[in-house]
Coordinates of C-alpha atoms in Angstrom, one line a residue:
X11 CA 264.6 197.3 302.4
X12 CA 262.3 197.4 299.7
X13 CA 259.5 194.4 299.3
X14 CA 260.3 193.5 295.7
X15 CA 264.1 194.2 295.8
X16 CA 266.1 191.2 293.8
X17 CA 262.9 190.0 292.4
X18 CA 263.1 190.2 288.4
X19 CA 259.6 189.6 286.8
X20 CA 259.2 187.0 284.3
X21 CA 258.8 188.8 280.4
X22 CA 255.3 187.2 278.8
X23 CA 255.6 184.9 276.7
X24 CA 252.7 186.0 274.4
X25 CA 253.5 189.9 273.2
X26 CA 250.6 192.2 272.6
X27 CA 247.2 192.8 273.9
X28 CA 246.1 189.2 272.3
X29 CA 242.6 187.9 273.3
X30 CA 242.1 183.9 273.4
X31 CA 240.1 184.8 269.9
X32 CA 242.6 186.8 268.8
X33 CA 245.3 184.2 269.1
X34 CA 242.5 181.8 267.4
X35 CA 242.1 184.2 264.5
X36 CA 246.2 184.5 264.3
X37 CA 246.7 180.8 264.1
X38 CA 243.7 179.2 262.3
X39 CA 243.3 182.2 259.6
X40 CA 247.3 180.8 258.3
X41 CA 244.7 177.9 257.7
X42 CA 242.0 179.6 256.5
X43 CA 243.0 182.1 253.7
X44 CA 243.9 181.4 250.3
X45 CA 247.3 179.6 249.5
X46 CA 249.8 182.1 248.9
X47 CA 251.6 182.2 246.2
X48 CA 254.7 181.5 247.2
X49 CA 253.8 178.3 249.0
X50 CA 252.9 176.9 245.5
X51 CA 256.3 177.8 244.0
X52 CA 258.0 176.6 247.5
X53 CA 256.3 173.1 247.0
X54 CA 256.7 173.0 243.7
X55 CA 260.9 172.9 244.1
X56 CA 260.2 171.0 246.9
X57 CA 258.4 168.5 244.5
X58 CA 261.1 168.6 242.5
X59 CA 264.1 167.5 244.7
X60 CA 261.2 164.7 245.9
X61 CA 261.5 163.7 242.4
X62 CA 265.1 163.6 242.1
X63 CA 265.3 161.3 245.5
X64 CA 262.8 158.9 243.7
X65 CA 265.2 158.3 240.8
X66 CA 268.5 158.3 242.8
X67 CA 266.7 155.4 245.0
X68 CA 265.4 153.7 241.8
X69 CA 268.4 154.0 239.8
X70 CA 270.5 152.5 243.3
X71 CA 268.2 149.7 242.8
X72 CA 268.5 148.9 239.6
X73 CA 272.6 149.2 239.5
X74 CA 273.1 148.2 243.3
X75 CA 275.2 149.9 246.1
X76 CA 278.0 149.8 243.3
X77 CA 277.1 153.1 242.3
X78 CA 278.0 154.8 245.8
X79 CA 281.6 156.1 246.3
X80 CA 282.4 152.6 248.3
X81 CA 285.2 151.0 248.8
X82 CA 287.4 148.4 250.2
X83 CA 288.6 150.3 253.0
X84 CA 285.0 152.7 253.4
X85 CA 282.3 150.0 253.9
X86 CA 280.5 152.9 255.1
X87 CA 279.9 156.6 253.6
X88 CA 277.1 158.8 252.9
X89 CA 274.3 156.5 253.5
X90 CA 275.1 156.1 257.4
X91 CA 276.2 159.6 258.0
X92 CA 273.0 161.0 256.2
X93 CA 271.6 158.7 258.8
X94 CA 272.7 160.0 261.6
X95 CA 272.4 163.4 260.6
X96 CA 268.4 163.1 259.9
X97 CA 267.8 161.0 263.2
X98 CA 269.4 164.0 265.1
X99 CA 267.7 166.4 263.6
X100 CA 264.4 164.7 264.8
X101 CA 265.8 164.9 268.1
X102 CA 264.4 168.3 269.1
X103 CA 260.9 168.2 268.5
X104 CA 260.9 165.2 271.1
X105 CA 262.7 167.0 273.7
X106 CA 261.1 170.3 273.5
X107 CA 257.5 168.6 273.3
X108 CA 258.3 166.3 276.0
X109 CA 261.0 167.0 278.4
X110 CA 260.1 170.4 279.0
X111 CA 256.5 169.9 279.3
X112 CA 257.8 167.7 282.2
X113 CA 259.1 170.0 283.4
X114 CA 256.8 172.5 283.4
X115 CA 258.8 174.9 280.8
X116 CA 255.7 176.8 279.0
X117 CA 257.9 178.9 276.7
X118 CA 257.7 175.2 274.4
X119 CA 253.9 175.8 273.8
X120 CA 255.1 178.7 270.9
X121 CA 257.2 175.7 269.2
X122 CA 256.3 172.4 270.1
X123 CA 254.0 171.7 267.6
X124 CA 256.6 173.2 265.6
X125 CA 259.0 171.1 265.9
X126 CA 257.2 168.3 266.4
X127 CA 256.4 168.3 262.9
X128 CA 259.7 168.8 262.0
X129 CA 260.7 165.5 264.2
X130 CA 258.6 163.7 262.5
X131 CA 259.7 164.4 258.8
X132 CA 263.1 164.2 259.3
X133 CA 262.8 160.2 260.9
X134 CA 261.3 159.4 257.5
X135 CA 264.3 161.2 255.9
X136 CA 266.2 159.2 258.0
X137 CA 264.8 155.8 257.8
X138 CA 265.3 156.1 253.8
X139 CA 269.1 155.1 254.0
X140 CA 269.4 152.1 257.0
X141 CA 266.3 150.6 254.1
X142 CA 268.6 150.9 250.7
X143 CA 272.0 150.3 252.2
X144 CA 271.2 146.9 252.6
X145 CA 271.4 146.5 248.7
X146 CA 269.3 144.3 247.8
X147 CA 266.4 146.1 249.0
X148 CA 263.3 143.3 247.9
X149 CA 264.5 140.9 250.1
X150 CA 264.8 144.0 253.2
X151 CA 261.9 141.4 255.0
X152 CA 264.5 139.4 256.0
X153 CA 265.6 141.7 258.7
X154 CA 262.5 140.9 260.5
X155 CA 261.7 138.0 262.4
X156 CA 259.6 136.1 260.4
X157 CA 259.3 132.5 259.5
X158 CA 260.8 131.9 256.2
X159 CA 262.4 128.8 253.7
X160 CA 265.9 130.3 254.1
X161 CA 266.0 130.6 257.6
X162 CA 267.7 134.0 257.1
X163 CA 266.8 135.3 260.9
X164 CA 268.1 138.5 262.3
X165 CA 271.3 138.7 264.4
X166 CA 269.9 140.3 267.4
X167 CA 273.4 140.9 268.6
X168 CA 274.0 143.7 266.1
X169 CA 273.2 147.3 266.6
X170 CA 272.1 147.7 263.4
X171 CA 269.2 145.7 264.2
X172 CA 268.9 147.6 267.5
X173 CA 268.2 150.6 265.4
X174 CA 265.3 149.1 263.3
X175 CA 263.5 148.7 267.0
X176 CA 265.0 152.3 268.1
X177 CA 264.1 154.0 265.7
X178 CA 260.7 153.3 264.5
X179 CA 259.8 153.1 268.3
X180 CA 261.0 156.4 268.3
X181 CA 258.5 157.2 265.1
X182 CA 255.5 156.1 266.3
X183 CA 255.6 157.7 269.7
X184 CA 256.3 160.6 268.1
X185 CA 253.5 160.8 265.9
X186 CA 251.0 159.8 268.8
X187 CA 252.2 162.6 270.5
X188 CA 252.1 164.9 267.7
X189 CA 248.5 163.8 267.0
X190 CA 247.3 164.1 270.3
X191 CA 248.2 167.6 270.7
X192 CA 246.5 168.3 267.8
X193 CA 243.2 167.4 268.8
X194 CA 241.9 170.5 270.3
X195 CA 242.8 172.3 267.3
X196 CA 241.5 170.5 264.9
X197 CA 237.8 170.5 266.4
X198 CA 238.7 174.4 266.2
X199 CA 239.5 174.5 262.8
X200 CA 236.5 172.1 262.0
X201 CA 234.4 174.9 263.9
X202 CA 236.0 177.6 261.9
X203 CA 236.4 176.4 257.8
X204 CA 233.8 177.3 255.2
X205 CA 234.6 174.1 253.2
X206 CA 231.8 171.0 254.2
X207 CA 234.5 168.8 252.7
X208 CA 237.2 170.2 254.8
X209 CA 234.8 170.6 258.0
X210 CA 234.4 166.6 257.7
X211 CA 237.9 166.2 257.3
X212 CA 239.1 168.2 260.2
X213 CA 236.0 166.7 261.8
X214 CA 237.0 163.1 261.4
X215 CA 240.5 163.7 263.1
X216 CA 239.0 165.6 266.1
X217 CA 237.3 162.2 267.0
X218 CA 233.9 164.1 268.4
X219 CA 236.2 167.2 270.3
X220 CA 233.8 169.1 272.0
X221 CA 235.7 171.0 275.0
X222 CA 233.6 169.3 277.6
X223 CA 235.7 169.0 280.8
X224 CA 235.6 165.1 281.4
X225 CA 237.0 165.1 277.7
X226 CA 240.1 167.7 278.9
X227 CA 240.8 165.3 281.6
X228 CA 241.6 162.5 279.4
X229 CA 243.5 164.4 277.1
X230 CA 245.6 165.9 279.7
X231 CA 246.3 162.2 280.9
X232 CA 247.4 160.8 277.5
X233 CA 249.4 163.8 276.6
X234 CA 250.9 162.9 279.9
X235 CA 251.6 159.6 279.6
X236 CA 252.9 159.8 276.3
X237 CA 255.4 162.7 277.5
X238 CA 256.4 160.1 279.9
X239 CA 257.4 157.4 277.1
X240 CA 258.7 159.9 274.6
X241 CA 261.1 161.4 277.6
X242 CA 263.4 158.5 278.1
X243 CA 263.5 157.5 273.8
X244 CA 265.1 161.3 273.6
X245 CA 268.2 159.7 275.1
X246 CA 267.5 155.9 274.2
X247 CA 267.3 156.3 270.4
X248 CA 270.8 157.9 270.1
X249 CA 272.1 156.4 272.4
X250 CA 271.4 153.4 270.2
X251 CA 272.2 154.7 266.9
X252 CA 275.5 155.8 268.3
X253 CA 276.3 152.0 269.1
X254 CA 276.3 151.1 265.9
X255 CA 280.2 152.6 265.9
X256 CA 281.0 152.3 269.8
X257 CA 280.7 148.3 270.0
X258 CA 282.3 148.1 267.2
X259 CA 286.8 147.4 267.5
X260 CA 287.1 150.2 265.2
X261 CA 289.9 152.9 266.2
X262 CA 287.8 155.9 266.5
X263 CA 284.9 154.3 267.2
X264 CA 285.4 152.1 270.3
X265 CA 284.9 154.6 273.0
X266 CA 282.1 154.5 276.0
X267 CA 281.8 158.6 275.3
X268 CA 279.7 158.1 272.4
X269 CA 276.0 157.6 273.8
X270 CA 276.3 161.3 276.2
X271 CA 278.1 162.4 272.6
X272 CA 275.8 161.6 270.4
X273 CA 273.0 162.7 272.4
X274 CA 274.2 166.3 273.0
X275 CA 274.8 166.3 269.5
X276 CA 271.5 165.5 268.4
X277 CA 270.1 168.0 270.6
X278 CA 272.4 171.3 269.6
X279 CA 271.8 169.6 266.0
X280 CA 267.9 169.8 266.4
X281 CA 267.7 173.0 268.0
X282 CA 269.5 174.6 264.9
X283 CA 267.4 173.0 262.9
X284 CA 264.1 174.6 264.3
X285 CA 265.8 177.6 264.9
X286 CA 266.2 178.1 261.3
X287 CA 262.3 177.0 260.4
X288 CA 261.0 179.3 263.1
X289 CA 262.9 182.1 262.3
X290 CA 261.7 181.9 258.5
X291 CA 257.9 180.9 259.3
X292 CA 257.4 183.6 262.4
X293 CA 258.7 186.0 259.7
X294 CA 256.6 185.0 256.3
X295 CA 253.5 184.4 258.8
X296 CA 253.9 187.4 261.0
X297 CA 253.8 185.4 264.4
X298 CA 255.9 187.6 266.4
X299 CA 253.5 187.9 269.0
X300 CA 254.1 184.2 269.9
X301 CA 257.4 183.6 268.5
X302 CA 259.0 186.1 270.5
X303 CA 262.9 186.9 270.9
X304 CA 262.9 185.6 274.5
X305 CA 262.0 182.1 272.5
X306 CA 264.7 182.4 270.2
X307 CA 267.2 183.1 273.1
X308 CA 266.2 180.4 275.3
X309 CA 267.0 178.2 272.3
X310 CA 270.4 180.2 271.5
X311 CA 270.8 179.1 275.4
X312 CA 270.3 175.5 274.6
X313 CA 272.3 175.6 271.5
X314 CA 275.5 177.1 273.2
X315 CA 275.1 174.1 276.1
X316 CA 274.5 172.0 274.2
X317 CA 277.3 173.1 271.8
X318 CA 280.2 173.1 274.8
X319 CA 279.4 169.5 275.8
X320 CA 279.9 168.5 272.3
X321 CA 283.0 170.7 272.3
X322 CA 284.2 168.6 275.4
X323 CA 283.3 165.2 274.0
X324 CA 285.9 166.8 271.3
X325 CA 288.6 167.6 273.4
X326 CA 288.4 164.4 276.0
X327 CA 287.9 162.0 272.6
X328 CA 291.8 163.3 272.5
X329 CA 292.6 162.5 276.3
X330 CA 291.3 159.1 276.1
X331 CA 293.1 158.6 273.3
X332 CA 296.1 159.5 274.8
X333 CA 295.5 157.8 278.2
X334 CA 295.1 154.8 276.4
X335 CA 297.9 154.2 275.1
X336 CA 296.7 152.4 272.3
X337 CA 299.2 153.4 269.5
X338 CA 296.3 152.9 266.5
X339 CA 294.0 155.0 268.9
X340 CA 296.0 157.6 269.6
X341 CA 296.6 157.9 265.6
X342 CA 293.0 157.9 264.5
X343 CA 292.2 161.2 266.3
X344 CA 295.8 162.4 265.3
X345 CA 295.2 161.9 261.5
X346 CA 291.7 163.8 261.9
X347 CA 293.4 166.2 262.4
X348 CA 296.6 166.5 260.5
X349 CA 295.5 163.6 257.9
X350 CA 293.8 163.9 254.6
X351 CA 290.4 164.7 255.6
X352 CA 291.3 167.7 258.1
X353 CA 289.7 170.1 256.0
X354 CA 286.5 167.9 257.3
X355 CA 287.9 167.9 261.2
X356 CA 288.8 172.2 261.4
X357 CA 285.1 172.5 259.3
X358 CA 283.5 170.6 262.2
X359 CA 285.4 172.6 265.1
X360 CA 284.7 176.0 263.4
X361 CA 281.0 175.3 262.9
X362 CA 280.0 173.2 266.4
X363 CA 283.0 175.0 269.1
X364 CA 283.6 178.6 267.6
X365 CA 280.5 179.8 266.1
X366 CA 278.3 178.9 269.1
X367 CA 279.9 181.0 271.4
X368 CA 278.8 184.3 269.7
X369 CA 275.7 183.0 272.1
X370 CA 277.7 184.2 275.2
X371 CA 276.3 188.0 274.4
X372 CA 272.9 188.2 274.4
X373 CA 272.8 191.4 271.6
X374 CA 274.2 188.2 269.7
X375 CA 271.2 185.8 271.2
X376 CA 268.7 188.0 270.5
X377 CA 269.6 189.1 267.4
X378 CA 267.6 187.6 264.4
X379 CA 270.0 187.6 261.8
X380 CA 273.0 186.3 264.3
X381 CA 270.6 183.7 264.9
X382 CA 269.3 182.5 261.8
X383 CA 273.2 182.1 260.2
X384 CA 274.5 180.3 263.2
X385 CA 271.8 178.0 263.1
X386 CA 272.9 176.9 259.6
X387 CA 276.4 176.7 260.5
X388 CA 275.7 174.7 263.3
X389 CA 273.8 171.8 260.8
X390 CA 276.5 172.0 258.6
X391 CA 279.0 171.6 261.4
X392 CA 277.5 168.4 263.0
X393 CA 277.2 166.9 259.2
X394 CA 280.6 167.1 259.0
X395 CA 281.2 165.5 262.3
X396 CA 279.2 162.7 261.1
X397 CA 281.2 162.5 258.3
X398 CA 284.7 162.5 260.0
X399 CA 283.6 159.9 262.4
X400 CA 282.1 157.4 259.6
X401 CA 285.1 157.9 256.9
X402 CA 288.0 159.6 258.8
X403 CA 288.1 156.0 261.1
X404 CA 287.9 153.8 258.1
X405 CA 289.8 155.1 255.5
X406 CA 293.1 154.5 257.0
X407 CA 292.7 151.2 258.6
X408 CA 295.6 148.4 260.0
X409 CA 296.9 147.9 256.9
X410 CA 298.8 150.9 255.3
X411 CA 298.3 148.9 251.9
X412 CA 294.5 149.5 251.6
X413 CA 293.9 152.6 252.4
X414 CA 292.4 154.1 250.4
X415 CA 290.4 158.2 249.8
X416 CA 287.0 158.4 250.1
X417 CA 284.8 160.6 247.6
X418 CA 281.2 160.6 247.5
X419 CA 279.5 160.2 243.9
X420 CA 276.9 162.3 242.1
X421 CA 274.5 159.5 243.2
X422 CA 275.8 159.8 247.3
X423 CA 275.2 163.8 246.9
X424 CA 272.0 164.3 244.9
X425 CA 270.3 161.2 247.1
X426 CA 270.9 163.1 250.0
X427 CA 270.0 166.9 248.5
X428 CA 266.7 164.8 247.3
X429 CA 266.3 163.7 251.1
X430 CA 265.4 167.6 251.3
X431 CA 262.5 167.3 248.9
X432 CA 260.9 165.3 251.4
X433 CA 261.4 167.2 253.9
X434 CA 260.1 170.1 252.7
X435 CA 257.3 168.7 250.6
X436 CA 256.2 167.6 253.8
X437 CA 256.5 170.0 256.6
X438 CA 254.8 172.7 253.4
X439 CA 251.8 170.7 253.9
X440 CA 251.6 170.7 257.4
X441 CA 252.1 174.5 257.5
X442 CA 249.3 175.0 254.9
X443 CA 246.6 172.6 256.2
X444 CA 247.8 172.0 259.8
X445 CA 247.7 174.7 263.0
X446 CA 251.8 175.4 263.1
X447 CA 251.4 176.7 267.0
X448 CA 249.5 174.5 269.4
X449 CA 246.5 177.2 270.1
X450 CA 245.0 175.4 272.8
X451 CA 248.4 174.9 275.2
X452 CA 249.3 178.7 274.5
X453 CA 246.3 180.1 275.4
X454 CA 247.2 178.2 278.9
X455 CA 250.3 180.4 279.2
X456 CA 248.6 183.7 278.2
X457 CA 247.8 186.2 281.5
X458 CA 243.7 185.8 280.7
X459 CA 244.1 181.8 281.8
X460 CA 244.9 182.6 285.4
X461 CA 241.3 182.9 287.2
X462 CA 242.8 185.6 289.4
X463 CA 243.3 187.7 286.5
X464 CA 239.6 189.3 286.5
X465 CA 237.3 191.1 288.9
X466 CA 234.6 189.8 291.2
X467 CA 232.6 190.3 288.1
X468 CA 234.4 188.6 285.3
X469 CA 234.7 191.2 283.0
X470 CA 237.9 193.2 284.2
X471 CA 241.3 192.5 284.4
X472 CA 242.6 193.6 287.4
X473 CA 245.4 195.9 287.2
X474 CA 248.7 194.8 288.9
X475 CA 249.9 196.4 291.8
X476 CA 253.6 197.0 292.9
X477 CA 254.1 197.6 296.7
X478 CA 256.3 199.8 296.9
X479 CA 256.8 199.9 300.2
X480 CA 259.6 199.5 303.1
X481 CA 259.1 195.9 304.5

């Protein structure tokens, strides 16, 4: 038998003949050359829809929520389901910063910093709507608790208050982590720029980064520790968020399945998401070294999971109805699916239980294009199951007599496309002015940081040998 039968060796995950300085010069030159031009017409429109969210927000303000497509029966619409859209979209950078550095996965290193980044800009997206959907937004203090002549204190009991802990929990660990990562390559880039002002800059975040080895120690220990606290908020925040419906006596909403749910969801949502960014950034910044195909199909991997246990939160949503026997139950998932908003329901099973399973061939995972339209798909999908959750359960309530159909206005839709301008305006700068790829943590996973890799003399690599033998 041979020695190396069944064994199946692992594909690198940097391509190329890349050098640690190569890899520097790759990253840190994205940095380091002139803005191109298209960033500046990129941010610009970006700018723009930033714009438009300001005056959708002030013009809420000065009219009040009345201006929202709200009504009797639909105490909730775009605001919430915006909400919970954002929030899982954030949930990816978490999981594949944290939880797989856990677990030892070093395929993140091309994409944590990544997404990240993206994590964080789409909380603040999300933390934009639970602020103005409380109307009157200059008295929004009164949600914490803080002594006050109207003795207006918050109802702890309610998940909505939940969230404000949840989420901005969520936040700040988030940016600690993302900050500490980038450390290492900051004192690069503060090494590397031309500009004294930028060198300070860069400088000033590095804190003093010099490399020494006591220094790595610590870093290594935070980054630890803070993968430790962000790993359990990957499933808390969610969780949370997604008992703002399930405590709630709500047909449609009152169901123990929501917190595994909505955390798969957020997840197969979040993976999209960066699968789109990556696939557009790796292709305008030439990064296909790091950014490699076996990347993209461990994430098509995730996605299609990911995607099935949504799929079967789907189908059992329908069992439990049934096995209830609850007759108002058993309608609410009925009328998603036969009612007035179905269009919405068949939308959300096209996007999030057919399209993922192109996944199952992997011509179709590792293909770029395949990729990149399924990853849109996917987002638009779980938007619409947000949005057939929220309406679909309120909108035909106990009393036949009040229901009513629920349309967003031109204020609910261009709030939301101005939520975009935010993104976008942010995550431009951090591509132009911040490393995108953690340099430091791939260079870890490259062949060169193994010590066994060179000659008794340090200046060889030593060529592999296959034993080809008969054991």
């Amino acid at each position: 038998m041979s020695s190396n039968s069944g064994y199946v060796k692992e594909a690198p995950l940097v391509k190329g003949n890349h050098t640690f300085s190569s890899i520097t010069a790759l990253v840190a030159d994205i940095v380091e050359k002139p803005t191109p031009f298209w960033w500046y017409i990129a941010f610009g429109v970006s700018n723009l829809l930033l714009g438009l969210l300001f005056l959708m927000l002030g013009y809420l303000i000065w009219e009040g929520t009345g201006v929202w497509g709200l009504n009797n029966t639909v105490a909730w619409g775009w605001a919430i389901i915006n909400f919970v859209w954002w929030v899982g979209i954030g949930h990816a950078g978490t999981l594949i910063s944290a939880v797989l550095f856990l677990f030892r996965q070093g395929w993140r290193t091309a994409i944590n910093r990544f997404a990240e980044a993206m994590t964080i800009f789409a909380v603040m997206c999300a933390g934009i709507f639970p602020a103005v959907h409380v109307g009157r937004i200059w008295v929004v203090y009164w949600i914490f608790p803080l002594p006050n002549q109207m003795q207006m204190w918050p109802n702890f009991n309610s998940p909505l208050l939940w969230d404000v802990f949840a989420v901005s929990t969520y936040f700040t660990v988030s940016l600690l982590f993302w900050y500490v990562g980038l450390i290492p390559d900051l004192a690069t880039l503060r090494d590397r720029v031309k500009s004294k002002l930028a060198a300070k800059l860069y400088g000033t975040f590095a804190l003093g980064w010099t490399g020494g080895n006591r220094q790595w120690q610590h870093y290594e220990k935070a980054y630890m520790l803070l993968a430790g606290l962000a790993t359990p908020l990957v499933l808390s925040v969610h969780t949370i968020v997604s008992f703002d419906f399930a405590v709630s006596i709500i047909p449609g909403w009152h169901t123990t399945i929501f917190p595994p749910y909505f955390v798969a969801g957020a997840i197969f949502s979040g993976f999209a998401m960066v699968m789109t960014l990556m696939i557009i950034a790796r292709k305008i910044y030439g990064l296909q070294d790091i950014m490699t195909l076996d990347h993209i199909e461990k994430m098509n991997i995730i996605i299609l999971v990911t995607g099935w246990m949504v799929g079967f939160a789907y189908i059992m949503e329908f069992f439990i109805a049934w096995y209830s026997g609850v007759e108002y139950e058993k309608f609410a998932f009925v009328n998603r699916a036969t009612g007035p908003y179905a269009w919405a329901y068949w939308i959300m099973m096209s996007c999030n239980v057919i399209a993922p399973n192109f996944f199952w061939f992997r011509k179709m995972r590792r293909s770029i294009t395949v990729s990149f339209i399924l990853s849109i798909v996917v987002n638009i999908g779980m938007w619409f199951e947000r949005f057939v959750i929220t309406v679909t359960s309120l909108a035909q309530d106990f009393l036949p007599g009040s229901w009513a159909y629920y349309s967003p206005t031109w204020v609910d839709v261009l709030t939301y496309v101005g939520t975009f301008g935010l993104f976008f305006s942010n995550f431009l700068l951090f591509l132009r002015f911040l490393p995108m790829i953690a340099i430091a943590e791939v260079k870890m996973v490259m062949p060169q940081a193994d010590p066994h890799y060179y000659d008794e003399d340090g200046n060889e690599p030593v060529k592999e040998k296959v034993n080809e033998s008969n054991a």
